[in-house]
CSV table of C-alpha atoms in Angstrom, one decimal:
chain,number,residue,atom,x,y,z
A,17,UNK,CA,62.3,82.4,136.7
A,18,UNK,CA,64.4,80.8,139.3
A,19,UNK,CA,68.4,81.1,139.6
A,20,UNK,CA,69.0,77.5,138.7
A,21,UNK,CA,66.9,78.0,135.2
A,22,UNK,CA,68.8,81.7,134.7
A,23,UNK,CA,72.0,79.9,135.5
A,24,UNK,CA,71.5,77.1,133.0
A,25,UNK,CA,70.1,79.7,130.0
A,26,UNK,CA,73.0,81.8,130.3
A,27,UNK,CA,75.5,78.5,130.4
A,28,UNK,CA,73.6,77.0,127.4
A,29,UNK,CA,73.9,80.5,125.6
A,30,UNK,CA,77.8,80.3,126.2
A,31,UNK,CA,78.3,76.7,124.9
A,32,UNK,CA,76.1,77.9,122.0
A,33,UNK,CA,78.5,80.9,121.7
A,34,UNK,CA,82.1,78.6,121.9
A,35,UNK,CA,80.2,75.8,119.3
A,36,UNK,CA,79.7,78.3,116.8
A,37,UNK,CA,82.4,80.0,116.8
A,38,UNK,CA,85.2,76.9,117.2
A,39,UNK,CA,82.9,74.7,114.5
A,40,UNK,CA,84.8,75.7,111.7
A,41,UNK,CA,88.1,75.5,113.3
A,42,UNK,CA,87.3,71.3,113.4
A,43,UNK,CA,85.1,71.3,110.7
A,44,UNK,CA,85.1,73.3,107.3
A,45,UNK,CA,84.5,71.9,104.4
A,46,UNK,CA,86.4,73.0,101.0
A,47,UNK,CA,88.6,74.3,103.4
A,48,UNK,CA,91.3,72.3,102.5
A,49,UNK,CA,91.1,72.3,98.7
A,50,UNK,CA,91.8,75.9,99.7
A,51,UNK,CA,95.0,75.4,100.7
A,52,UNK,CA,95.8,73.4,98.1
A,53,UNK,CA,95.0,75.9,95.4
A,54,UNK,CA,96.8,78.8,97.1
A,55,UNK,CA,100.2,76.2,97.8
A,56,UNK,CA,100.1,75.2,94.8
A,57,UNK,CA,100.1,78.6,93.2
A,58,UNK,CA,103.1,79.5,95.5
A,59,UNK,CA,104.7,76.6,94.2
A,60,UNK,CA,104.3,77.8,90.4
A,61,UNK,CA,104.7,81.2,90.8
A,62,UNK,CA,107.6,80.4,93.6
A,63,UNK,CA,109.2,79.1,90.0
A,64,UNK,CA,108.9,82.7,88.2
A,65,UNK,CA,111.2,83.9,91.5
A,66,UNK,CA,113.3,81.7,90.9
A,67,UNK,CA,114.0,82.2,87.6
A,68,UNK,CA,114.2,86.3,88.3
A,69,UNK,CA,117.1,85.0,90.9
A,70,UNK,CA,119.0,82.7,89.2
A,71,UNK,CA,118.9,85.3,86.4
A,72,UNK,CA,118.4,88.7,87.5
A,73,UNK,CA,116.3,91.6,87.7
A,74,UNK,CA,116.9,91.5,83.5
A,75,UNK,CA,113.7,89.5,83.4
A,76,UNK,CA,111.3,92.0,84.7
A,77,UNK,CA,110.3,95.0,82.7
A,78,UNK,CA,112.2,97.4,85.3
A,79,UNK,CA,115.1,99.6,83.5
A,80,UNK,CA,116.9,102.3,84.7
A,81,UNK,CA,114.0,105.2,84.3
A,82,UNK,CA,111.1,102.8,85.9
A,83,UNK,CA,113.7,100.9,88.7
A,84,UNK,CA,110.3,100.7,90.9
A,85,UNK,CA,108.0,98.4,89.2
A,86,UNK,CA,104.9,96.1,89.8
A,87,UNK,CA,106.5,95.4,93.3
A,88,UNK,CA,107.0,98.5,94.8
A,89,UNK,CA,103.4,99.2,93.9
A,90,UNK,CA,102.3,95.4,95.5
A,91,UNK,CA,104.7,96.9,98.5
A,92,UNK,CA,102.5,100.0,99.4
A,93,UNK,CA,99.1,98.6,98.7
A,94,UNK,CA,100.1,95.5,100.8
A,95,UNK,CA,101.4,98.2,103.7
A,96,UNK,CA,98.0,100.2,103.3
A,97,UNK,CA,96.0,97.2,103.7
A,98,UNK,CA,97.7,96.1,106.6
A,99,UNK,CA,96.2,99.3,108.6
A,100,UNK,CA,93.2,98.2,109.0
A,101,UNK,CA,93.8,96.7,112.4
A,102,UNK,CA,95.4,99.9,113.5
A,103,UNK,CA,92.2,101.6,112.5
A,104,UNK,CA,89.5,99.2,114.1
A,105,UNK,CA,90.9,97.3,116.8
A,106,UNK,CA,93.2,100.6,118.2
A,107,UNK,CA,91.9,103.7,117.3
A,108,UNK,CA,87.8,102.7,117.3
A,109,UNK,CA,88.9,100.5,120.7
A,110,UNK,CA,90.5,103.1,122.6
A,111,UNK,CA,87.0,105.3,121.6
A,112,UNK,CA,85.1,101.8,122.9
A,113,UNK,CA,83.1,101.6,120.1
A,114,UNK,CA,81.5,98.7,120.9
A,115,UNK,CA,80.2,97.5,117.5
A,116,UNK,CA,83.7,96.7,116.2
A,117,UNK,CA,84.2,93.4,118.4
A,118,UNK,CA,83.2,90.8,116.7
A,119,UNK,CA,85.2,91.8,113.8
A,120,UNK,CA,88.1,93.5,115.8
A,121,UNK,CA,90.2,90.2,115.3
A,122,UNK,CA,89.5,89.8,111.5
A,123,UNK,CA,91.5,93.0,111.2
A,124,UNK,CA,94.0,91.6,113.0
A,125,UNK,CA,94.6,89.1,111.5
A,126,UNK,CA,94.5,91.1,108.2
A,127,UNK,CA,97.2,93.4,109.7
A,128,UNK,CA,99.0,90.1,110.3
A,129,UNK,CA,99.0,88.8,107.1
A,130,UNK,CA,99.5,91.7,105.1
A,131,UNK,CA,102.4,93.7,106.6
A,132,UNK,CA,104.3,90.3,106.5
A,133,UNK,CA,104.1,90.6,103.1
A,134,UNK,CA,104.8,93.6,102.4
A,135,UNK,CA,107.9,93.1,104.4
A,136,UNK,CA,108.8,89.9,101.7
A,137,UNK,CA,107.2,91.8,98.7
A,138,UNK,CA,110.6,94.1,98.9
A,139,UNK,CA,113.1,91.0,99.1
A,140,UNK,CA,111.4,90.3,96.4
A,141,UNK,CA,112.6,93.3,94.2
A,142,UNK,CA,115.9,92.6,96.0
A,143,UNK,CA,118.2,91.2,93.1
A,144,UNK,CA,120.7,90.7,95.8
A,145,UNK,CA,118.2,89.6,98.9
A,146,UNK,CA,121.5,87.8,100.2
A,147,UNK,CA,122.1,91.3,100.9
A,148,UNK,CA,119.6,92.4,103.1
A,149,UNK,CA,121.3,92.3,106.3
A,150,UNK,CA,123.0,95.1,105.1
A,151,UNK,CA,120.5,97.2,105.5
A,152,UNK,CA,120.3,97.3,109.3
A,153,UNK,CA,124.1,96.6,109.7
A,154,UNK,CA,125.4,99.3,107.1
A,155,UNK,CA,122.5,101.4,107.5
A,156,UNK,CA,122.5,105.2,107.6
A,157,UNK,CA,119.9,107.1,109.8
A,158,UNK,CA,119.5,109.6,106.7
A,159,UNK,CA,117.7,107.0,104.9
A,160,UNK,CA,114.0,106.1,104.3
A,161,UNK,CA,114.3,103.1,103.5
A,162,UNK,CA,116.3,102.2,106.9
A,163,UNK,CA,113.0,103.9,108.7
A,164,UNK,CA,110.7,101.6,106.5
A,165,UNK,CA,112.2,98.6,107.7
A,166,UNK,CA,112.1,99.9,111.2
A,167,UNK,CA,108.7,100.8,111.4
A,168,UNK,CA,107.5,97.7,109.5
A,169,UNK,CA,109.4,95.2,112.0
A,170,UNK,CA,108.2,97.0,114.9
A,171,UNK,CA,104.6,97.0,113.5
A,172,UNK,CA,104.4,93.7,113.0
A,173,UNK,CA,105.8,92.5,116.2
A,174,UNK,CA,102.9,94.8,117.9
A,175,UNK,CA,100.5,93.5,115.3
A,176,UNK,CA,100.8,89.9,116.4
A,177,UNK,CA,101.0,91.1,120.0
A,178,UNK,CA,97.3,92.9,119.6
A,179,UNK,CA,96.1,89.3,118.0
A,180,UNK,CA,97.6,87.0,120.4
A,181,UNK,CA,96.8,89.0,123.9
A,182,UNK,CA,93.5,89.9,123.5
A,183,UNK,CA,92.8,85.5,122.1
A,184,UNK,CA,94.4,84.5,125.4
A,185,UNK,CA,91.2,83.9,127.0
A,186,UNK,CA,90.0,82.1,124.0
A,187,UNK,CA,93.1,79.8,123.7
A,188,UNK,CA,92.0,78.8,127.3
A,189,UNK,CA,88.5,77.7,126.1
A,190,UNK,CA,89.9,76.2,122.8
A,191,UNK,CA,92.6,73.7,124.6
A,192,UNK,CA,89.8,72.3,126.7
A,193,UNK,CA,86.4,72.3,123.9
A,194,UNK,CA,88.7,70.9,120.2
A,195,UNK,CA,89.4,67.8,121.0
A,196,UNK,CA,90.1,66.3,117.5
A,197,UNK,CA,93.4,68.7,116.8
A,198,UNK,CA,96.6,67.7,116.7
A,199,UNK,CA,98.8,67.5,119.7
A,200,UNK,CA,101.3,69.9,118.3
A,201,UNK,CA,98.3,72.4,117.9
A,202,UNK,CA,97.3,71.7,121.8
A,203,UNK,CA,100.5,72.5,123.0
A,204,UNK,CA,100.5,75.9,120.8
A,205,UNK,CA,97.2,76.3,122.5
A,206,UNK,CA,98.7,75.5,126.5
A,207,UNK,CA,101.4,77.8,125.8
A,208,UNK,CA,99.7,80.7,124.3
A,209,UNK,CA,96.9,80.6,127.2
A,210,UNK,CA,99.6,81.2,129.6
A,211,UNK,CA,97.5,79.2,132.5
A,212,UNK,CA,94.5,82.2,132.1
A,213,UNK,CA,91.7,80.8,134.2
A,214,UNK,CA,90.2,84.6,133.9
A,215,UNK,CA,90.7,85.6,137.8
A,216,UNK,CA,90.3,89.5,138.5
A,217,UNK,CA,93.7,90.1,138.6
A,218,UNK,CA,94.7,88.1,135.5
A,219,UNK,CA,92.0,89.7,133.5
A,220,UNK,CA,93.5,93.2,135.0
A,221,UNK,CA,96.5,92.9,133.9
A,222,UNK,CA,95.6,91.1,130.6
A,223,UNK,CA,93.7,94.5,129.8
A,224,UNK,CA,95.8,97.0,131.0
A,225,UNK,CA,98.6,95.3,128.4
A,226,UNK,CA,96.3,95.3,125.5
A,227,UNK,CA,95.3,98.8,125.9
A,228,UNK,CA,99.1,99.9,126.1
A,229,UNK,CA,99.4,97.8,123.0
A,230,UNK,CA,96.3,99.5,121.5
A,231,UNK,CA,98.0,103.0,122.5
A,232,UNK,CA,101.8,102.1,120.7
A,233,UNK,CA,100.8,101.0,117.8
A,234,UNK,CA,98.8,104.4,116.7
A,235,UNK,CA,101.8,105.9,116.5
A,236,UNK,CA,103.6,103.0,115.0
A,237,UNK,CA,100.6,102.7,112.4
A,238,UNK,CA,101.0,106.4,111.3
A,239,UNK,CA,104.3,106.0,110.6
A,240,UNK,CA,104.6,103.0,108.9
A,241,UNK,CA,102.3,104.5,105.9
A,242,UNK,CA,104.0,108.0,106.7
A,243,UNK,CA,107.7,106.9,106.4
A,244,UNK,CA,106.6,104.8,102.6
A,245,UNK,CA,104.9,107.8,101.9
A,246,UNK,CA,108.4,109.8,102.5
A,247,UNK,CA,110.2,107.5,100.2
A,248,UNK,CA,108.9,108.8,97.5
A,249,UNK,CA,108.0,112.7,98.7
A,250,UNK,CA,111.4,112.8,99.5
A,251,UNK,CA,113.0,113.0,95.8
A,252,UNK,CA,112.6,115.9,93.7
A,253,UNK,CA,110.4,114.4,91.0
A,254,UNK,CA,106.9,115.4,89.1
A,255,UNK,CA,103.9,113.7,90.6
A,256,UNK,CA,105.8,112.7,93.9
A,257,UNK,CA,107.1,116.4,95.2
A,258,UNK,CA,104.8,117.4,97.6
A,259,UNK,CA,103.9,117.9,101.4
A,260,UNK,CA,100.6,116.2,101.8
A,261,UNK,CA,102.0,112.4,100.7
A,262,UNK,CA,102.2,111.3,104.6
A,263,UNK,CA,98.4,112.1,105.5
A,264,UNK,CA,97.6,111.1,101.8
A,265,UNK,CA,98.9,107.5,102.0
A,266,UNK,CA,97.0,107.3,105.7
A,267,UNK,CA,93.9,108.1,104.2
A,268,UNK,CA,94.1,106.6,101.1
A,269,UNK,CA,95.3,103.1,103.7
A,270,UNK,CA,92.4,103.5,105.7
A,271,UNK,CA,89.6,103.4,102.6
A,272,UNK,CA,91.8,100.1,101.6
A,273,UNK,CA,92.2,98.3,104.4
A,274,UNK,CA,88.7,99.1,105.6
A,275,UNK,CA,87.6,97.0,101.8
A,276,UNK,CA,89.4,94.3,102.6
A,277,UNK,CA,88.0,93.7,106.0
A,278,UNK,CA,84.5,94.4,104.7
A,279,UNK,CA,85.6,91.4,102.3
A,280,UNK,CA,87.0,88.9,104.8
A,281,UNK,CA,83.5,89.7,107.4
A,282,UNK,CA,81.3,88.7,104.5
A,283,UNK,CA,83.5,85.4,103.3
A,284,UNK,CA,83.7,84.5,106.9
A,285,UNK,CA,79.8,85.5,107.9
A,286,UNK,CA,79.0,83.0,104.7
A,287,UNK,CA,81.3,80.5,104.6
A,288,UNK,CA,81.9,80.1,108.6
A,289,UNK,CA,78.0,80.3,109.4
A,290,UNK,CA,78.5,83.2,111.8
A,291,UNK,CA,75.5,85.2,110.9
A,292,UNK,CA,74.5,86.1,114.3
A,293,UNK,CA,77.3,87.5,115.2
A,294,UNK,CA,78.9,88.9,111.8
A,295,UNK,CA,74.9,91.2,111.5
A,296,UNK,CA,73.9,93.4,108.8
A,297,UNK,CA,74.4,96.2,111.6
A,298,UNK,CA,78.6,95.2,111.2
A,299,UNK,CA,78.1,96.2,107.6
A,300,UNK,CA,76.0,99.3,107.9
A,301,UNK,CA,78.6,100.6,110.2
A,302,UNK,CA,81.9,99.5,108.1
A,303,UNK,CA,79.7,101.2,105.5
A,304,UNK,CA,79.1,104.8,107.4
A,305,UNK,CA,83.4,104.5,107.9
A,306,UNK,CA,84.1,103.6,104.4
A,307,UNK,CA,82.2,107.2,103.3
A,308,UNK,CA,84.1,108.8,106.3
A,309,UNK,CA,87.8,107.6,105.2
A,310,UNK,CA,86.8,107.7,101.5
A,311,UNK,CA,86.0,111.2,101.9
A,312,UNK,CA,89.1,112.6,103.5
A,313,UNK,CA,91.2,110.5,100.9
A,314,UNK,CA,89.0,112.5,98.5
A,315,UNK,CA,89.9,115.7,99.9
A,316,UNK,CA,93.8,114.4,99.4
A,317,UNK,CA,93.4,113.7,96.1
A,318,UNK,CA,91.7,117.2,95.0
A,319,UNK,CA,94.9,118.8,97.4
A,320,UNK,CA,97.2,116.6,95.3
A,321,UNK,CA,96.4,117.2,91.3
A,322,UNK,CA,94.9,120.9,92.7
A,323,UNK,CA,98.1,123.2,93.6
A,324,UNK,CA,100.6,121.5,90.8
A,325,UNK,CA,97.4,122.2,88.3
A,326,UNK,CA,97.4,125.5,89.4
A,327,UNK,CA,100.9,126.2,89.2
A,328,UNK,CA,101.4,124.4,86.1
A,329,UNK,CA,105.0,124.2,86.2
A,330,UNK,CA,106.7,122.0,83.0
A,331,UNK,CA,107.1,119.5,84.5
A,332,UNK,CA,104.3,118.8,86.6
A,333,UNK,CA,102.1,119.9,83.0
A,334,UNK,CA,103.9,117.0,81.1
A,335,UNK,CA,102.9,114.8,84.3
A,336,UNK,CA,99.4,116.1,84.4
A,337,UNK,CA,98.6,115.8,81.5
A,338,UNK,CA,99.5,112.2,80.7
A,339,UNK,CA,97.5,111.4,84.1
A,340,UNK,CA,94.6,113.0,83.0
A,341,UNK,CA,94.0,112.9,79.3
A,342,UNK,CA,97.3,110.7,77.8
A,343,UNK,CA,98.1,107.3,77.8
A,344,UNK,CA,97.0,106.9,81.6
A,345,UNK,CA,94.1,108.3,81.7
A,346,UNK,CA,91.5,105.6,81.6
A,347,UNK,CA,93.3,103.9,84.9
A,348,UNK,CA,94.0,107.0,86.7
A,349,UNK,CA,90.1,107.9,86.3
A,350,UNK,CA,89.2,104.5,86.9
A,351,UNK,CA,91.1,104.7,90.2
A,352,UNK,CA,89.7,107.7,90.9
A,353,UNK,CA,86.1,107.0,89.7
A,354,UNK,CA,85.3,103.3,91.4
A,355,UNK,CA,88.1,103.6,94.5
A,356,UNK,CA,86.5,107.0,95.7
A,357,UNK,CA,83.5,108.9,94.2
A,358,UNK,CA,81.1,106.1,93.2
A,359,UNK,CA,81.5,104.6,96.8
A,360,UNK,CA,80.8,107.5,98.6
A,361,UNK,CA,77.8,108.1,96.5
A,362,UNK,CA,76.3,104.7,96.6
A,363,UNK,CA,77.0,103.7,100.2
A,364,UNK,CA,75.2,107.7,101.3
A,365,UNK,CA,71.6,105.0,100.7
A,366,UNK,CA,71.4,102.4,103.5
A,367,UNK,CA,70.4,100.1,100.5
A,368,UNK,CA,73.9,99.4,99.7
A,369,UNK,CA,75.4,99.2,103.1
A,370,UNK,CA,74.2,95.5,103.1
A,371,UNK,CA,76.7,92.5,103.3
A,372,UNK,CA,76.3,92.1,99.2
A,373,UNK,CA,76.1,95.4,97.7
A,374,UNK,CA,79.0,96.5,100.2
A,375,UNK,CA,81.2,93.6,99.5
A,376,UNK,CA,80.9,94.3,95.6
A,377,UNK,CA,81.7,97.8,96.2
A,378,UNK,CA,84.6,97.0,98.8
A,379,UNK,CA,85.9,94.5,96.1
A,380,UNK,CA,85.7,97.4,93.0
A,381,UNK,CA,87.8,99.8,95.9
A,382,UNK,CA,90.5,96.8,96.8
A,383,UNK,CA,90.9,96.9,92.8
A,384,UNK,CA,91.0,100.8,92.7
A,385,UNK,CA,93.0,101.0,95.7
A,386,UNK,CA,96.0,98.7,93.7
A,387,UNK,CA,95.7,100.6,90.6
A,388,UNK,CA,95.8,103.9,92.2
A,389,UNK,CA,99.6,102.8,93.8
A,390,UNK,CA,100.3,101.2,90.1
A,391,UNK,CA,99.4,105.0,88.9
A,392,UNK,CA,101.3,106.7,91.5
A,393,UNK,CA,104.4,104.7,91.3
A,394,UNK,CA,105.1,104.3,87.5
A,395,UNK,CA,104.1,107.5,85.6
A,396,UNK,CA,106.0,109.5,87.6
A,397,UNK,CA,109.2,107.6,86.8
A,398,UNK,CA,108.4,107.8,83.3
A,399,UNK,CA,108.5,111.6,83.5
A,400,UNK,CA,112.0,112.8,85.0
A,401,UNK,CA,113.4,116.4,84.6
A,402,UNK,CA,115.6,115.7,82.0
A,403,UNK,CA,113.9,113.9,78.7
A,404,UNK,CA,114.5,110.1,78.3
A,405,UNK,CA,116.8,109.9,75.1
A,406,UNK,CA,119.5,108.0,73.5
A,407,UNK,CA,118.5,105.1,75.1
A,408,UNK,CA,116.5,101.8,73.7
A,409,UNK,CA,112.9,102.4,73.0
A,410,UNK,CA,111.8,99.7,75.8
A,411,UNK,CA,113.9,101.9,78.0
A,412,UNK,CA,110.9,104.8,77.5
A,413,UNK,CA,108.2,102.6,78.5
A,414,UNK,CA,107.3,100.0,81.4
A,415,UNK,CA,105.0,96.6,81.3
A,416,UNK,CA,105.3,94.0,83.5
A,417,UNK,CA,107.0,90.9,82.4
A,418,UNK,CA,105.2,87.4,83.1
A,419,UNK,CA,107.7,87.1,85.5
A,420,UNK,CA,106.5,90.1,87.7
A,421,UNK,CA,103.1,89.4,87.6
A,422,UNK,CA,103.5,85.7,88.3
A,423,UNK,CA,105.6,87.1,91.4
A,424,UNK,CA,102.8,89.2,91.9
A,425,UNK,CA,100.3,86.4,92.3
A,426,UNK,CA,102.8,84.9,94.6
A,427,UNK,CA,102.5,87.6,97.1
A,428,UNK,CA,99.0,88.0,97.5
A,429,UNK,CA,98.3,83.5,97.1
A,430,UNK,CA,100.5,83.8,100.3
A,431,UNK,CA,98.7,86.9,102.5
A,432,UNK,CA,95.4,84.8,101.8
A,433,UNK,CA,97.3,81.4,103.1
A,434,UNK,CA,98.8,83.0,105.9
A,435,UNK,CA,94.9,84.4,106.6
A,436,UNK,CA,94.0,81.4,105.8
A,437,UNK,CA,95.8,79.3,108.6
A,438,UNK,CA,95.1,81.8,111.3
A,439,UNK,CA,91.4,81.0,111.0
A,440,UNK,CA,91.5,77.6,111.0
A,441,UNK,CA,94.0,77.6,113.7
A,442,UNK,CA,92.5,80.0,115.8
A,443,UNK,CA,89.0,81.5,116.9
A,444,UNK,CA,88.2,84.1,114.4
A,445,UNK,CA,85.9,86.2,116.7
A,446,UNK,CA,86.7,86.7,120.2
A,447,UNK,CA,84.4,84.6,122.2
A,448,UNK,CA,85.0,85.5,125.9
A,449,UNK,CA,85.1,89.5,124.4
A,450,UNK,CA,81.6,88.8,122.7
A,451,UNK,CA,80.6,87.0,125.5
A,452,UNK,CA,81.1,89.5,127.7
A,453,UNK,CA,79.4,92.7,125.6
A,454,UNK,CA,76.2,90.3,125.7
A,455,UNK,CA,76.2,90.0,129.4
A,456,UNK,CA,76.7,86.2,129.1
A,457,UNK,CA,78.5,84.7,132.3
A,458,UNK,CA,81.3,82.0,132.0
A,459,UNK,CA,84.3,80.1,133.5
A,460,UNK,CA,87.6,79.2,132.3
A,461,UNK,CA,88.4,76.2,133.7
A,462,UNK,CA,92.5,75.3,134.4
């Protein structure tokens, strides 16, 4: 084979590789209707917030023994979701595991998506959110929540960091190869290229910020999950006073998040036509990690229900107890049966580490995963030191109102929009990074 055929293989190979992979960003069908749906459902539901506004927190089923409801539940599942691109594209990258490439920026734009809203989910439980500002200008260091809001600013501002940098390259190819989008959309793709052409030294420096990036937000990640977790370890109540609730929410993040990105690889292996790059081999993998995380999360659990069962104090027995055999039982072992064991179990046999068993599984542990903060967050409220009396009887129980769980719908109709937009609006696998692991030569041209 002579140089000029190799040269125009590996050229064909990469125009194959940029068609594939920018094709549904100019052409998707459905893909609109999409967005309809999901605005539209903002729109209603963005009705039920209104009305909790105009009217107060009165409407939702939150009193003063259950003050954290249906959203601070939506609040740390959203924030354990959102670790996912911690866990793949910094923790696995700085290990360069090579596998995790194509679907590196997935989780990224997971991250994204969901630790904006987690960020919004708590305005929402705001029946001041006019207030907010007064957070971070009245705020005392001695406070959680002051840390939550630090560490989920800052994580989000490296999140979107860690998906812009490392698409750079891409947004170079994508201003010069869609020529059907919109001029506003060009000039977000000139601006965000930042004139790459991919020279040695700009591809130097490109790297050397991305794995700083990949290095900061570790920590960042850890915390973010850590510092909710202290919000509620940090008050002296049944079910919530305990030691282990930092590396318990990290673990329990990681088995969630890791779900939800086995979900998005299958939607967009399916509905984007990228089956040769999105392989079975991507799911056996995410499958092998899943038993990993789900495993240590188990290990939390048994440390969590283990020591208070042992010690058995009066409180922590009244707590127990309704977890385990009372009025919460069937979710707390429903959590705890389809979230962790069943998983781990089924996912040991290759058989069900394919792209459909796995995605029905990841979809019963996204379920589990919300459930399990449901579980976490409003028994243990229900169960304070001193015994609920003298107070109305809808005082000693806790359901959502229609207005929560319309609010509810509202948050996660707008994580899938905002995921959503960044796929149509930018490449969803990282072409020049896949590009390069299969030895494929290219330019960038100015």
């Amino acid at each position: 084979m002579n140089d000029n055929t190799r040269s125009k293989e590996t050229t064909l190979s990469f125009e194959k590789l940029k068609q594939d992979i920018l094709r549904p960003m100019q052409n998707h069908k459905g893909l609109e209707l999409w967005i309809v749906f999901l605005v539209t459902v903002i729109a209603v539901c963005g009705w039920a917030y209104y009305v909790q506004l105009r009217d107060g927190l009165g409407v939702t089923g939150m009193r003063d023994y259950v003050s954290w409801g249906l959203y601070i539940a939506n609040f740390v599942f959203f924030v354990a979701v959102s670790l996912v691109g911690m866990l793949i594209s910094s923790i696995l990258g700085l290990l360069k595991v090579d596998w995790i490439i194509p679907i590196s920026r997935i989780a990224e734009i997971i991250a994204v998506a969901f630790v904006a809203v987690a960020g919004l989910v708590i305005v929402l439980d705001m029946g001041r959110p006019d207030r907010v500002l007064n957070v971070l200008i009245h705020g005392r260091f001695q406070s959680p929540i002051l840390w939550d809001v630090t560490v989920i600013t800052t994580y989000l501002v490296i999140s979107t960091l860690l998906l812009i940098l490392p698409m750079i390259p891409d947004l170079a190819i994508c201003k010069k190869d869609i020529n059907n989008s919109s001029p506003i959309l060009k000039k977000v793709y000139t601006i965000l290229s930042f004139g790459y052409t991919n020279t040695p030294e700009q591809y130097k420096h490109l790297h050397k910020m991305i794995r700083t990036l990949m290095v900061l937000i570790v920590p960042v990640g850890l915390a973010i999950h850590t510092v909710t977790s202290w919000l509620f370890a940090a008050t002296l109540r049944n079910g919530w006073d305990t030691t282990i609730f930092g590396p318990y929410f990290v673990a329990g993040a990681f088995v969630a998040g890791s779900a939800a990105l086995v979900v998005a690889m299958y939607f967009f292996r399916v509905n984007y036509k990228l089956q040769d790059y999105i392989t079975d081999l991507h799911f056996d993998k995410m499958g092998k990690l899943m038993v990993a995380v789900c495993l240590v999360y188990l290990y939390f659990n048994v440390n969590e229900f283990l020591v208070p069962g042992y010690k058995m104090k009066t409180g922590d027995s009244v707590h127990l107890k309704e977890l385990f055999f009372g009025s919460w039982a069937i979710m707390f072992w429903s959590s705890q049966l389809f979230g962790n064991i069943l998983p781990v179990i089924l996912m040991v046999n290759k058989r069900f580490r394919k792209p459909m068993p796995i995605m029905i599984i990841s979809l019963f542990v996204i379920a589990s995963a919300w459930f399990k903060r449901y579980v976490i967050v409003i028994p243990t409220m229900l169960h304070p030191h001193l015994p609920i009396q003298n107070v109305p009887d809808h005082f000693k129980t806790y359901f959502p109102t229609s207005i929560e769980i319309s609010v509810t719908v509202l948050s996660f109709a707008l994580a899938l929009l905002i995921i959503t937009v960044l796929a149509k609006i930018f490449p969803v696998l990282p072409i020049c990074e896949i590009a390069d692991q299969k030895g494929i030569d290219y330019k960038i041209e100015e």
